[in-house]
Amino acid sequence: MKIIGKKVIIYSMLGLMQVGMFSSVAAAAPGPLHNNNSQRIAYLDRHDGHDNRDNDWRRQHDEKLKKEKERHEKEMKRYPFESKKHWHERQKHENERHERAIHDLIMEMRHR
C-alpha cells in the first residue's frame, strides 16, 4: 500500500510539472495558432477613424475629473471664520457630493 501511495504522489507531481511547463509555453505563444493577419488589419482599420474623437472625448473627460478634484480640494479647506463643527459638517456634505460627482464621471466614461 505504501508503494502504491508513493507512486501516485510521484506521478501526480510529474503530471503537474508537465502542465506547468506547457502553461508557460502557452503564455509565451504569440497568439492563437490559427490567426489570420487579415482579421487583425481589418480590426485596426475599423478603429482608425474614431481615434481623434475618442482622444478628444477622453481629454475632455480627464479635464472634468481634474477640475472636480481641484474644486473638492479647495472646498475641503477650513475657512478662517468657520467653527470646527461647521467645517466638519461642510466636509461631510462635500465628501458626499464629491463621491457622487466622481461616480457620475466614471459612469459616463463606462457608457461611452
PDB file of N, CA and C in Angstrom, residues 37-99:
ATOM      1  N   ASN A  37      -3.903  37.220 -40.354  1.00  0.00           N
ATOM      2  CA  ASN A  37      -3.445  38.597 -40.278  1.00  0.00           C
ATOM      3  C   ASN A  37      -4.452  39.551 -40.898  1.00  0.00           C
ATOM      4  N   SER A  38      -5.247  39.097 -41.839  1.00  0.00           N
ATOM      5  CA  SER A  38      -6.243  39.963 -42.466  1.00  0.00           C
ATOM      6  C   SER A  38      -7.277  40.428 -41.447  1.00  0.00           C
ATOM      7  N   GLN A  39      -7.601  39.575 -40.494  1.00  0.00           N
ATOM      8  CA  GLN A  39      -8.548  39.976 -39.461  1.00  0.00           C
ATOM      9  C   GLN A  39      -7.956  41.078 -38.594  1.00  0.00           C
ATOM     10  N   ARG A  40      -6.705  40.987 -38.272  1.00  0.00           N
ATOM     11  CA  ARG A  40      -6.046  41.987 -37.451  1.00  0.00           C
ATOM     12  C   ARG A  40      -6.009  43.322 -38.193  1.00  0.00           C
ATOM     13  N   ILE A  41      -5.715  43.326 -39.482  1.00  0.00           N
ATOM     14  CA  ILE A  41      -5.659  44.551 -40.266  1.00  0.00           C
ATOM     15  C   ILE A  41      -7.044  45.184 -40.340  1.00  0.00           C
ATOM     16  N   ALA A  42      -8.055  44.378 -40.561  1.00  0.00           N
ATOM     17  CA  ALA A  42      -9.423  44.902 -40.631  1.00  0.00           C
ATOM     18  C   ALA A  42      -9.808  45.519 -39.301  1.00  0.00           C
ATOM     19  N   TYR A  43      -9.412  44.917 -38.211  1.00  0.00           N
ATOM     20  CA  TYR A  43      -9.716  45.445 -36.890  1.00  0.00           C
ATOM     21  C   TYR A  43      -9.062  46.804 -36.694  1.00  0.00           C
ATOM     22  N   LEU A  44      -7.806  46.934 -37.075  1.00  0.00           N
ATOM     23  CA  LEU A  44      -7.104  48.203 -36.926  1.00  0.00           C
ATOM     24  C   LEU A  44      -7.695  49.268 -37.830  1.00  0.00           C
ATOM     25  N   ASP A  45      -8.059  48.908 -39.056  1.00  0.00           N
ATOM     26  CA  ASP A  45      -8.652  49.876 -39.970  1.00  0.00           C
ATOM     27  C   ASP A  45      -9.986  50.391 -39.458  1.00  0.00           C
ATOM     28  N   ARG A  46     -10.721  49.539 -38.828  1.00  0.00           N
ATOM     29  CA  ARG A  46     -12.041  49.922 -38.352  1.00  0.00           C
ATOM     30  C   ARG A  46     -11.957  51.011 -37.287  1.00  0.00           C
ATOM     31  N   HIS A  47     -10.916  51.019 -36.477  1.00  0.00           N
ATOM     32  CA  HIS A  47     -10.805  51.965 -35.368  1.00  0.00           C
ATOM     33  C   HIS A  47     -10.006  53.205 -35.701  1.00  0.00           C
ATOM     34  N   ASP A  48      -9.377  53.269 -36.854  1.00  0.00           N
ATOM     35  CA  ASP A  48      -8.566  54.432 -37.179  1.00  0.00           C
ATOM     36  C   ASP A  48      -9.387  55.709 -37.269  1.00  0.00           C
ATOM     37  N   GLY A  49     -10.583  55.666 -37.786  1.00  0.00           N
ATOM     38  CA  GLY A  49     -11.397  56.859 -37.946  1.00  0.00           C
ATOM     39  C   GLY A  49     -11.924  57.414 -36.640  1.00  0.00           C
ATOM     40  N   HIS A  50     -11.999  56.602 -35.591  1.00  0.00           N
ATOM     41  CA  HIS A  50     -12.592  57.024 -34.329  1.00  0.00           C
ATOM     42  C   HIS A  50     -11.553  57.523 -33.328  1.00  0.00           C
ATOM     43  N   ASP A  51     -10.282  57.383 -33.639  1.00  0.00           N
ATOM     44  CA  ASP A  51      -9.250  57.733 -32.670  1.00  0.00           C
ATOM     45  C   ASP A  51      -9.292  59.202 -32.274  1.00  0.00           C
ATOM     46  N   ASN A  52      -9.478  60.077 -33.241  1.00  0.00           N
ATOM     47  CA  ASN A  52      -9.478  61.504 -32.945  1.00  0.00           C
ATOM     48  C   ASN A  52     -10.618  61.882 -32.014  1.00  0.00           C
ATOM     49  N   ARG A  53     -11.827  61.417 -32.329  1.00  0.00           N
ATOM     50  CA  ARG A  53     -12.980  61.733 -31.486  1.00  0.00           C
ATOM     51  C   ARG A  53     -12.830  61.121 -30.101  1.00  0.00           C
ATOM     52  N   ASP A  54     -12.334  59.900 -30.034  1.00  0.00           N
ATOM     53  CA  ASP A  54     -12.139  59.253 -28.731  1.00  0.00           C
ATOM     54  C   ASP A  54     -11.102  59.994 -27.906  1.00  0.00           C
ATOM     55  N   ASN A  55     -10.029  60.424 -28.543  1.00  0.00           N
ATOM     56  CA  ASN A  55      -8.996  61.167 -27.812  1.00  0.00           C
ATOM     57  C   ASN A  55      -9.537  62.504 -27.314  1.00  0.00           C
ATOM     58  N   ASP A  56     -10.320  63.197 -28.146  1.00  0.00           N
ATOM     59  CA  ASP A  56     -10.919  64.464 -27.713  1.00  0.00           C
ATOM     60  C   ASP A  56     -11.858  64.238 -26.536  1.00  0.00           C
ATOM     61  N   TRP A  57     -12.684  63.193 -26.645  1.00  0.00           N
ATOM     62  CA  TRP A  57     -13.624  62.916 -25.567  1.00  0.00           C
ATOM     63  C   TRP A  57     -12.883  62.554 -24.282  1.00  0.00           C
ATOM     64  N   ARG A  58     -11.847  61.722 -24.414  1.00  0.00           N
ATOM     65  CA  ARG A  58     -11.083  61.318 -23.230  1.00  0.00           C
ATOM     66  C   ARG A  58     -10.384  62.529 -22.606  1.00  0.00           C
ATOM     67  N   ARG A  59      -9.865  63.426 -23.426  1.00  0.00           N
ATOM     68  CA  ARG A  59      -9.200  64.628 -22.915  1.00  0.00           C
ATOM     69  C   ARG A  59     -10.208  65.498 -22.151  1.00  0.00           C
ATOM     70  N   GLN A  60     -11.412  65.641 -22.705  1.00  0.00           N
ATOM     71  CA  GLN A  60     -12.448  66.414 -22.017  1.00  0.00           C
ATOM     72  C   GLN A  60     -12.840  65.749 -20.698  1.00  0.00           C
ATOM     73  N   HIS A  61     -12.961  64.445 -20.722  1.00  0.00           N
ATOM     74  CA  HIS A  61     -13.317  63.712 -19.505  1.00  0.00           C
ATOM     75  C   HIS A  61     -12.234  63.886 -18.440  1.00  0.00           C
ATOM     76  N   ASP A  62     -10.978  63.776 -18.833  1.00  0.00           N
ATOM     77  CA  ASP A  62      -9.881  63.953 -17.886  1.00  0.00           C
ATOM     78  C   ASP A  62      -9.857  65.368 -17.326  1.00  0.00           C
ATOM     79  N   GLU A  63     -10.183  66.345 -18.157  1.00  0.00           N
ATOM     80  CA  GLU A  63     -10.225  67.739 -17.702  1.00  0.00           C
ATOM     81  C   GLU A  63     -11.344  67.937 -16.683  1.00  0.00           C
ATOM     82  N   LYS A  64     -12.527  67.335 -16.931  1.00  0.00           N
ATOM     83  CA  LYS A  64     -13.631  67.408 -15.970  1.00  0.00           C
ATOM     84  C   LYS A  64     -13.223  66.793 -14.636  1.00  0.00           C
ATOM     85  N   LEU A  65     -12.556  65.649 -14.695  1.00  0.00           N
ATOM     86  CA  LEU A  65     -12.117  64.962 -13.489  1.00  0.00           C
ATOM     87  C   LEU A  65     -11.117  65.810 -12.723  1.00  0.00           C
ATOM     88  N   LYS A  66     -10.180  66.418 -13.434  1.00  0.00           N
ATOM     89  CA  LYS A  66      -9.168  67.271 -12.802  1.00  0.00           C
ATOM     90  C   LYS A  66      -9.818  68.482 -12.134  1.00  0.00           C
ATOM     91  N   LYS A  67     -10.774  69.121 -12.817  1.00  0.00           N
ATOM     92  CA  LYS A  67     -11.462  70.281 -12.248  1.00  0.00           C
ATOM     93  C   LYS A  67     -12.243  69.895 -10.992  1.00  0.00           C
ATOM     94  N   GLU A  68     -12.887  68.730 -11.035  1.00  0.00           N
ATOM     95  CA  GLU A  68     -13.654  68.277  -9.869  1.00  0.00           C
ATOM     96  C   GLU A  68     -12.730  68.031  -8.678  1.00  0.00           C
ATOM     97  N   LYS A  69     -11.583  67.430  -8.926  1.00  0.00           N
ATOM     98  CA  LYS A  69     -10.638  67.164  -7.832  1.00  0.00           C
ATOM     99  C   LYS A  69     -10.082  68.465  -7.259  1.00  0.00           C
ATOM    100  N   GLU A  70      -9.787  69.431  -8.124  1.00  0.00           N
ATOM    101  CA  GLU A  70      -9.294  70.729  -7.650  1.00  0.00           C
ATOM    102  C   GLU A  70     -10.367  71.453  -6.834  1.00  0.00           C
ATOM    103  N   ARG A  71     -11.619  71.410  -7.317  1.00  0.00           N
ATOM    104  CA  ARG A  71     -12.720  72.048  -6.602  1.00  0.00           C
ATOM    105  C   ARG A  71     -12.935  71.404  -5.233  1.00  0.00           C
ATOM    106  N   HIS A  72     -12.844  70.080  -5.210  1.00  0.00           N
ATOM    107  CA  HIS A  72     -13.015  69.345  -3.951  1.00  0.00           C
ATOM    108  C   HIS A  72     -11.906  69.706  -2.967  1.00  0.00           C
ATOM    109  N   GLU A  73     -10.684  69.760  -3.451  1.00  0.00           N
ATOM    110  CA  GLU A  73      -9.560  70.108  -2.573  1.00  0.00           C
ATOM    111  C   GLU A  73      -9.751  71.502  -1.981  1.00  0.00           C
ATOM    112  N   LYS A  74     -10.201  72.436  -2.799  1.00  0.00           N
ATOM    113  CA  LYS A  74     -10.434  73.800  -2.327  1.00  0.00           C
ATOM    114  C   LYS A  74     -11.542  73.838  -1.276  1.00  0.00           C
ATOM    115  N   GLU A  75     -12.619  73.089  -1.507  1.00  0.00           N
ATOM    116  CA  GLU A  75     -13.754  73.090  -0.591  1.00  0.00           C
ATOM    117  C   GLU A  75     -13.455  72.391   0.733  1.00  0.00           C
ATOM    118  N   MET A  76     -12.479  71.519   0.750  1.00  0.00           N
ATOM    119  CA  MET A  76     -12.171  70.779   1.976  1.00  0.00           C
ATOM    120  C   MET A  76     -11.359  71.613   2.964  1.00  0.00           C
ATOM    121  N   LYS A  77     -10.790  72.725   2.514  1.00  0.00           N
ATOM    122  CA  LYS A  77     -10.004  73.560   3.417  1.00  0.00           C
ATOM    123  C   LYS A  77     -10.937  74.330   4.345  1.00  0.00           C
ATOM    124  N   ARG A  78     -10.436  74.583   5.521  1.00  0.00           N
ATOM    125  CA  ARG A  78     -11.231  75.291   6.524  1.00  0.00           C
ATOM    126  C   ARG A  78     -11.100  76.794   6.321  1.00  0.00           C
ATOM    127  N   TYR A  79     -12.246  77.476   6.378  1.00  0.00           N
ATOM    128  CA  TYR A  79     -12.242  78.923   6.283  1.00  0.00           C
ATOM    129  C   TYR A  79     -11.852  79.514   7.634  1.00  0.00           C
ATOM    130  N   PRO A  80     -11.208  80.680   7.658  1.00  0.00           N
ATOM    131  CA  PRO A  80     -10.757  81.261   8.944  1.00  0.00           C
ATOM    132  C   PRO A  80     -11.910  81.576   9.900  1.00  0.00           C
ATOM    133  N   PHE A  81     -13.078  81.940   9.389  1.00  0.00           N
ATOM    134  CA  PHE A  81     -14.218  82.324  10.234  1.00  0.00           C
ATOM    135  C   PHE A  81     -15.077  81.124  10.632  1.00  0.00           C
ATOM    136  N   GLU A  82     -14.740  79.942  10.196  1.00  0.00           N
ATOM    137  CA  GLU A  82     -15.589  78.766  10.348  1.00  0.00           C
ATOM    138  C   GLU A  82     -15.256  77.996  11.616  1.00  0.00           C
ATOM    139  N   SER A  83     -16.272  77.599  12.358  1.00  0.00           N
ATOM    140  CA  SER A  83     -16.039  76.778  13.548  1.00  0.00           C
ATOM    141  C   SER A  83     -15.737  75.348  13.122  1.00  0.00           C
ATOM    142  N   LYS A  84     -15.148  74.586  14.029  1.00  0.00           N
ATOM    143  CA  LYS A  84     -14.819  73.187  13.708  1.00  0.00           C
ATOM    144  C   LYS A  84     -16.068  72.383  13.391  1.00  0.00           C
ATOM    145  N   LYS A  85     -17.130  72.657  14.122  1.00  0.00           N
ATOM    146  CA  LYS A  85     -18.368  71.926  13.911  1.00  0.00           C
ATOM    147  C   LYS A  85     -18.912  72.175  12.503  1.00  0.00           C
ATOM    148  N   HIS A  86     -18.974  73.442  12.095  1.00  0.00           N
ATOM    149  CA  HIS A  86     -19.465  73.766  10.756  1.00  0.00           C
ATOM    150  C   HIS A  86     -18.531  73.227   9.681  1.00  0.00           C
ATOM    151  N   TRP A  87     -17.246  73.264   9.948  1.00  0.00           N
ATOM    152  CA  TRP A  87     -16.258  72.767   8.988  1.00  0.00           C
ATOM    153  C   TRP A  87     -16.442  71.268   8.750  1.00  0.00           C
ATOM    154  N   HIS A  88     -16.623  70.515   9.866  1.00  0.00           N
ATOM    155  CA  HIS A  88     -16.813  69.068   9.734  1.00  0.00           C
ATOM    156  C   HIS A  88     -18.121  68.741   9.014  1.00  0.00           C
ATOM    157  N   GLU A  89     -19.172  69.521   9.290  1.00  0.00           N
ATOM    158  CA  GLU A  89     -20.442  69.317   8.575  1.00  0.00           C
ATOM    159  C   GLU A  89     -20.262  69.577   7.084  1.00  0.00           C
ATOM    160  N   ARG A  90     -19.579  70.669   6.764  1.00  0.00           N
ATOM    161  CA  ARG A  90     -19.350  71.016   5.372  1.00  0.00           C
ATOM    162  C   ARG A  90     -18.492  69.959   4.683  1.00  0.00           C
ATOM    163  N   GLN A  91     -17.486  69.449   5.410  1.00  0.00           N
ATOM    164  CA  GLN A  91     -16.643  68.377   4.865  1.00  0.00           C
ATOM    165  C   GLN A  91     -17.471  67.130   4.561  1.00  0.00           C
ATOM    166  N   LYS A  92     -18.361  66.801   5.469  1.00  0.00           N
ATOM    167  CA  LYS A  92     -19.199  65.612   5.287  1.00  0.00           C
ATOM    168  C   LYS A  92     -20.050  65.754   4.017  1.00  0.00           C
ATOM    169  N   HIS A  93     -20.715  66.910   3.875  1.00  0.00           N
ATOM    170  CA  HIS A  93     -21.552  67.137   2.699  1.00  0.00           C
ATOM    171  C   HIS A  93     -20.711  67.211   1.421  1.00  0.00           C
ATOM    172  N   GLU A  94     -19.551  67.815   1.530  1.00  0.00           N
ATOM    173  CA  GLU A  94     -18.674  67.932   0.359  1.00  0.00           C
ATOM    174  C   GLU A  94     -18.165  66.563  -0.080  1.00  0.00           C
ATOM    175  N   ASN A  95     -17.822  65.710   0.877  1.00  0.00           N
ATOM    176  CA  ASN A  95     -17.369  64.351   0.524  1.00  0.00           C
ATOM    177  C   ASN A  95     -18.470  63.579  -0.192  1.00  0.00           C
ATOM    178  N   GLU A  96     -19.702  63.703   0.282  1.00  0.00           N
ATOM    179  CA  GLU A  96     -20.822  63.024  -0.367  1.00  0.00           C
ATOM    180  C   GLU A  96     -21.025  63.554  -1.790  1.00  0.00           C
ATOM    181  N   ARG A  97     -20.978  64.893  -1.951  1.00  0.00           N
ATOM    182  CA  ARG A  97     -21.154  65.500  -3.258  1.00  0.00           C
ATOM    183  C   ARG A  97     -20.031  65.106  -4.211  1.00  0.00           C
ATOM    184  N   HIS A  98     -18.807  65.072  -3.677  1.00  0.00           N
ATOM    185  CA  HIS A  98     -17.638  64.700  -4.481  1.00  0.00           C
ATOM    186  C   HIS A  98     -17.738  63.238  -4.941  1.00  0.00           C
ATOM    187  N   GLU A  99     -18.135  62.348  -4.042  1.00  0.00           N
ATOM    188  CA  GLU A  99     -18.288  60.936  -4.409  1.00  0.00           C
ATOM    189  C   GLU A  99     -19.341  60.759  -5.502  1.00  0.00           C
TER     190      GLU A  99
END
